[in-house]
Short mmCIF file of C-alpha atoms in Angstrom, two decimals:
data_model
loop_
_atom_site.label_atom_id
_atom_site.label_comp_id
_atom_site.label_asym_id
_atom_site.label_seq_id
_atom_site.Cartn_x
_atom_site.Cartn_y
_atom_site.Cartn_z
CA UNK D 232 68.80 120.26 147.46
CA UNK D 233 65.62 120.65 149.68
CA UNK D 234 64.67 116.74 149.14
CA UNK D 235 61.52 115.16 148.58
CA UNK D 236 58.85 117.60 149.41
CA UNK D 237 55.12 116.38 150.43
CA UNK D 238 52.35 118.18 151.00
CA UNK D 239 50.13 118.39 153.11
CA UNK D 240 51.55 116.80 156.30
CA UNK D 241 48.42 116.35 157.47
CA UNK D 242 45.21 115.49 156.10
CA UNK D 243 42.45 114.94 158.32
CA UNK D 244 39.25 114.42 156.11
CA UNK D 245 35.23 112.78 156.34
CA UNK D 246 34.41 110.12 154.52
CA UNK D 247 33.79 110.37 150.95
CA UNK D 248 35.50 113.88 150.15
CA UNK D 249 38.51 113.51 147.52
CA UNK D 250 42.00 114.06 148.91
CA UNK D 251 44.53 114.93 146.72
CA UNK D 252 48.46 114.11 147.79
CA UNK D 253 51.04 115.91 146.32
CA UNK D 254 54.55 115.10 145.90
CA UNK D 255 58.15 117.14 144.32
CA UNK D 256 60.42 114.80 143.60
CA UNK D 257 64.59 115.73 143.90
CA UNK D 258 65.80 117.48 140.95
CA UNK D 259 67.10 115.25 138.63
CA UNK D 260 65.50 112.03 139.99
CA UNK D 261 63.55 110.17 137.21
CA UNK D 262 61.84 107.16 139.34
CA UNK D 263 59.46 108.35 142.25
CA UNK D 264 57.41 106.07 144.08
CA UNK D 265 53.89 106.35 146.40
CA UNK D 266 54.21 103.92 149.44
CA UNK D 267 51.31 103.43 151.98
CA UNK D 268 52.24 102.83 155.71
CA UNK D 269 50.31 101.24 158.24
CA UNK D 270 51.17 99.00 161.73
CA UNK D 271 49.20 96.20 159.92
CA UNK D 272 50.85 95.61 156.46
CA UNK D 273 54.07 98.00 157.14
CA UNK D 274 55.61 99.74 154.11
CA UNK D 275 53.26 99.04 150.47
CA UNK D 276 54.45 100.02 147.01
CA UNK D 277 51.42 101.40 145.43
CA UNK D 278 52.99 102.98 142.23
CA UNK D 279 55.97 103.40 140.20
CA UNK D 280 56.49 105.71 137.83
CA UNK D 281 59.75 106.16 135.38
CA UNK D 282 60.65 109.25 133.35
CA UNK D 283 57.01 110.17 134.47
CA UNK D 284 55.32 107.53 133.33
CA UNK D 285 53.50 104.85 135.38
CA UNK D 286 55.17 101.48 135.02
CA UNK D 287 53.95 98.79 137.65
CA UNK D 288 50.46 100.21 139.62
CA UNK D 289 49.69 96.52 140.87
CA UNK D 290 50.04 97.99 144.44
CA UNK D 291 47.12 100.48 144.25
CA UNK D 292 44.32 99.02 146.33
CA UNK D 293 41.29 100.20 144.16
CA UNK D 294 39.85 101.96 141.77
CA UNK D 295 39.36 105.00 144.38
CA UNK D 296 43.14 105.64 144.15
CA UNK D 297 44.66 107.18 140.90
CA UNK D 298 47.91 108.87 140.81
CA UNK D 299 49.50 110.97 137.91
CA UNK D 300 53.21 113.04 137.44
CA UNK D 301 52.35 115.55 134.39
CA UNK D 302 55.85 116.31 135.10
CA UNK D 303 59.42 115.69 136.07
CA UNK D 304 58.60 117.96 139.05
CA UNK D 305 55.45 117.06 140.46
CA UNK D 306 52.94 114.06 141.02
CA UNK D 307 49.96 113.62 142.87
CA UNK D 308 48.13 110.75 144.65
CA UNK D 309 44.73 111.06 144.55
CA UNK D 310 41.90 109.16 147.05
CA UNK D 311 38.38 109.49 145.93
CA UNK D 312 35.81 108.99 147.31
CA UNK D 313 38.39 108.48 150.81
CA UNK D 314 36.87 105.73 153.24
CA UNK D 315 38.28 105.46 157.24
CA UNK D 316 40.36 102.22 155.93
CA UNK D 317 42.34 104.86 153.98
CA UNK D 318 44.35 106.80 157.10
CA UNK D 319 48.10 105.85 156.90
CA UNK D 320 50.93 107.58 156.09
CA UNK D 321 51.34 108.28 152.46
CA UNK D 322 55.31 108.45 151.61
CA UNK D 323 56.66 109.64 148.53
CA UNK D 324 60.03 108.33 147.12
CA UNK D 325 62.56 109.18 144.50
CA UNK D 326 66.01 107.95 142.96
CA UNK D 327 68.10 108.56 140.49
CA UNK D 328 70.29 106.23 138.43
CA UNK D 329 71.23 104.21 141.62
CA UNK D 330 69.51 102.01 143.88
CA UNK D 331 68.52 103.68 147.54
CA UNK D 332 65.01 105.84 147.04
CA UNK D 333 65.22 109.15 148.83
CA UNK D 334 62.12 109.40 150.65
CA UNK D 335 60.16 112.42 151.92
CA UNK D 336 58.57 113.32 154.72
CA UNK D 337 54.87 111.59 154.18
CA UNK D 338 51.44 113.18 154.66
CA UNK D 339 49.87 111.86 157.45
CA UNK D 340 46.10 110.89 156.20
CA UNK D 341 43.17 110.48 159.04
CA UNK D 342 39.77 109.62 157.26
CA UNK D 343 36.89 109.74 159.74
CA UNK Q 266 54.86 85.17 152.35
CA UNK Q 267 57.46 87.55 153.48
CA UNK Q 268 60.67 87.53 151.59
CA UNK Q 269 62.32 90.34 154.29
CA UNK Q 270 62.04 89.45 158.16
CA UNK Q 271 62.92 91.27 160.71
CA UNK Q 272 62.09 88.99 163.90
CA UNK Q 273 62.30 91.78 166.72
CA UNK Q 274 59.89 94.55 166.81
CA UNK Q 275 62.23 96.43 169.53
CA UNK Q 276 65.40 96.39 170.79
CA UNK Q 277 66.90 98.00 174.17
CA UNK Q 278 70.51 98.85 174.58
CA UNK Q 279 72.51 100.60 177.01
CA UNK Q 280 74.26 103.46 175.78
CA UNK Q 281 77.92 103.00 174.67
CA UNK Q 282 77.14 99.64 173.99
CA UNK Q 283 76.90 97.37 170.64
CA UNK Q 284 73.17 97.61 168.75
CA UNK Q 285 72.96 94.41 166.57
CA UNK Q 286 69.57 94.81 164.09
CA UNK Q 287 69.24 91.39 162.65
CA UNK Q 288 67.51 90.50 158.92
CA UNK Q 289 66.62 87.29 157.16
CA UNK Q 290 65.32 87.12 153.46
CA UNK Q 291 64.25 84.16 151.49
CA UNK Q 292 64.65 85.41 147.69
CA UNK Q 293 68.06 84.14 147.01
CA UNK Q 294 67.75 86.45 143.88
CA UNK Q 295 68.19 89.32 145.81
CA UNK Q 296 71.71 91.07 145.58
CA UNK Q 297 71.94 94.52 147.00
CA UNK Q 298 70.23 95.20 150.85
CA UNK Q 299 69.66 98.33 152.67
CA UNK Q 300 69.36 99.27 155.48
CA UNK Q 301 67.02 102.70 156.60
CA UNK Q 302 66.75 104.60 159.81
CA UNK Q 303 62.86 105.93 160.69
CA UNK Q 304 62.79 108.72 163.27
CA UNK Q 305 58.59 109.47 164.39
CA UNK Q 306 57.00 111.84 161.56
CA UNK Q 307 59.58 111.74 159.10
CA UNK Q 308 60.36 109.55 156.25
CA UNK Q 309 62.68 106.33 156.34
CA UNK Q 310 66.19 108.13 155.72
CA UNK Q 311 68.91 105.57 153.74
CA UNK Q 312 72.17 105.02 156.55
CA UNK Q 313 74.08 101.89 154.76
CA UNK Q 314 73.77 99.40 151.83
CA UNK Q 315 76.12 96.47 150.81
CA UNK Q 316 76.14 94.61 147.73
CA UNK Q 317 76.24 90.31 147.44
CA UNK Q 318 79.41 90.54 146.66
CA UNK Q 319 80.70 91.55 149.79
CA UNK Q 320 80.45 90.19 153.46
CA UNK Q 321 80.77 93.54 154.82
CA UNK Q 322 80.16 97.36 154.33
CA UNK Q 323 81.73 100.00 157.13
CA UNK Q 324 80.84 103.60 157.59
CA UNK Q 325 81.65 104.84 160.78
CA UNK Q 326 79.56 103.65 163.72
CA UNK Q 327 77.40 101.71 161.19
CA UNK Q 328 78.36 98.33 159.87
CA UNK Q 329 76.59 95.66 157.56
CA UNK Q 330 77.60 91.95 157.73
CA UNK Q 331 75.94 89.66 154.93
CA UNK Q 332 75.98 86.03 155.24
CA UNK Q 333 74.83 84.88 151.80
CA UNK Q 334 74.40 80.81 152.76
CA UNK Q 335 72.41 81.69 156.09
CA UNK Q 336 70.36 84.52 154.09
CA UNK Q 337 70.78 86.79 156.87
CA UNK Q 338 72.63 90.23 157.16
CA UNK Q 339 72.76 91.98 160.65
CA UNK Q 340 73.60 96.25 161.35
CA UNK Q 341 76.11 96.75 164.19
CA UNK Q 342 76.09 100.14 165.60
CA UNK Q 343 78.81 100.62 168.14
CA UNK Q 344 79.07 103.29 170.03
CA UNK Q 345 75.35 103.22 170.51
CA UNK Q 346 74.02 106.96 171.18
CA UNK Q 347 70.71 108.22 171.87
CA UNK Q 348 70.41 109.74 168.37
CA UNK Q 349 70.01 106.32 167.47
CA UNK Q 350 66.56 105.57 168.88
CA UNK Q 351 64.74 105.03 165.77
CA UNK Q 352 62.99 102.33 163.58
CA UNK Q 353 65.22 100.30 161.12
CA UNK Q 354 64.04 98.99 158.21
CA UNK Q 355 66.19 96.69 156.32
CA UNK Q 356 65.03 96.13 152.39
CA UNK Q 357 66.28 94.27 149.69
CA UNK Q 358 66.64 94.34 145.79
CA UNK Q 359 66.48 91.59 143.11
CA UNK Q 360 69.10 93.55 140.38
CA UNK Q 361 69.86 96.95 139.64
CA UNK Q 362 67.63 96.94 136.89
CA UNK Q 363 64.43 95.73 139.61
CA UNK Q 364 62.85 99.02 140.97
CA UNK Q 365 61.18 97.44 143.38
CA UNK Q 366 62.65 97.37 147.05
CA UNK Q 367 60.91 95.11 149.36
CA UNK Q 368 61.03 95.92 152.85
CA UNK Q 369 60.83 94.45 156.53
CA UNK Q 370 58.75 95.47 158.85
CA UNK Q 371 61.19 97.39 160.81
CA UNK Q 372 62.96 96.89 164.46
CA UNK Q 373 62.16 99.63 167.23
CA UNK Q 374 66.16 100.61 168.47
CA UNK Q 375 65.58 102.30 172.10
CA UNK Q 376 69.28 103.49 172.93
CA UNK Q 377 69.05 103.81 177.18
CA UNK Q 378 71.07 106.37 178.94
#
């Protein structure tokens, strides 16, 4: 299995354009996750979703940030309009029935 | 308030020697911990997990030690090697049935040659 696939890897946008995150989640996993990184506040849950549907979104900062999985095999994170208090790295994260989450490699997001 | 502490940002060891990674939590709820290695532009990669019903969890040069009354659980690497250099993050879960993982901020391991 290729693993959790992001993409891009890097994002470098200007203020107030939309940027769209996308995620693939490993085959067979039914719980993916968005998490936010920064040096300040570390690793954030932003959402959950289970069997493709969002369950706990308490973590998304503000109304700006929406994300959506259609399908078992693809969700998206989307920033709009992006502000400069937006660059992190964006991870994505799956599991299956068990408890470790299989992250990928993260998009690395530079708002200016 | 941070549930998962990890008190040293960095850590230097020579290699061939022991790496201890220390943890403390606070949520006496929680019952299964992980532990995650973080090499630069990559994702945090799972390495070793135990549950609360063990004191200790072996695989190879990684080891987890869980002392439930002290709420603290430490990662012993030994050998050390220079593959090691990376960011741990230890993270804990409240129940298999809990999705949510909540994490430490992560200890910088800098294996010296």
């Amino acid at each position: 299995d290729a693993g959790v696939i992001q993409s891009p890897r890097h994002e470098v946008t200007e203020m107030g354009q939309e940027v769209t995150l996308r995620c693939k989640p490993i085959s067979g996993h039914n719980s993916l996750f968005w998490y936010r990184q920064t040096m300040m506040r570390g690793l954030e849950l932003l959402i959950y979703f289970n069997n493709n549907v969002p369950i706990d979104d308490s973590g998304m900062p503000e109304d700006r940030f929406s994300a959506k999985m259609p399908n078992a095999s693809f969700s998206t994170l989307k920033i709009q309009p992006s502000e400069p208090r937006d660059s992190a790295v964006y991870f994505c994260a799956t599991r299956d029935r068990g408890i470790e989450q299989y992250f990928g490699p993260g998009t690395r997001l530079t708002v200016t | 308030d941070q549930q998962v502490k990890q008190n040293s940002p960095s850590l230097s060891v020579q290699e061939g020697r022991i790496s201890i990674l220390n943890c403390d939590y606070t949520n006496s709820m929680f019952d299964y911990f992980l532990w995650y290695k973080k090499y630069p532009a990559e994702g945090p990669t799972f390495l070793i997990s135990i549950s609360s019903i063990k004191d200790k969890n072996e695989d190879g040069r990684f080891t987890v030690f869980l002392n439930k009354s002290a709420k603290h659980l430490s990662l012993h690497i030994v050998p050390s090697q220079p593959g090691d250099s990376a960011v741990y993050f230890c993270a804990a879960s409240a129940g298999r049935s809990n999705y949510q993982l909540i994490w430490g901020a992560g200890t910088k391991l800098i294996i010296k040659p």
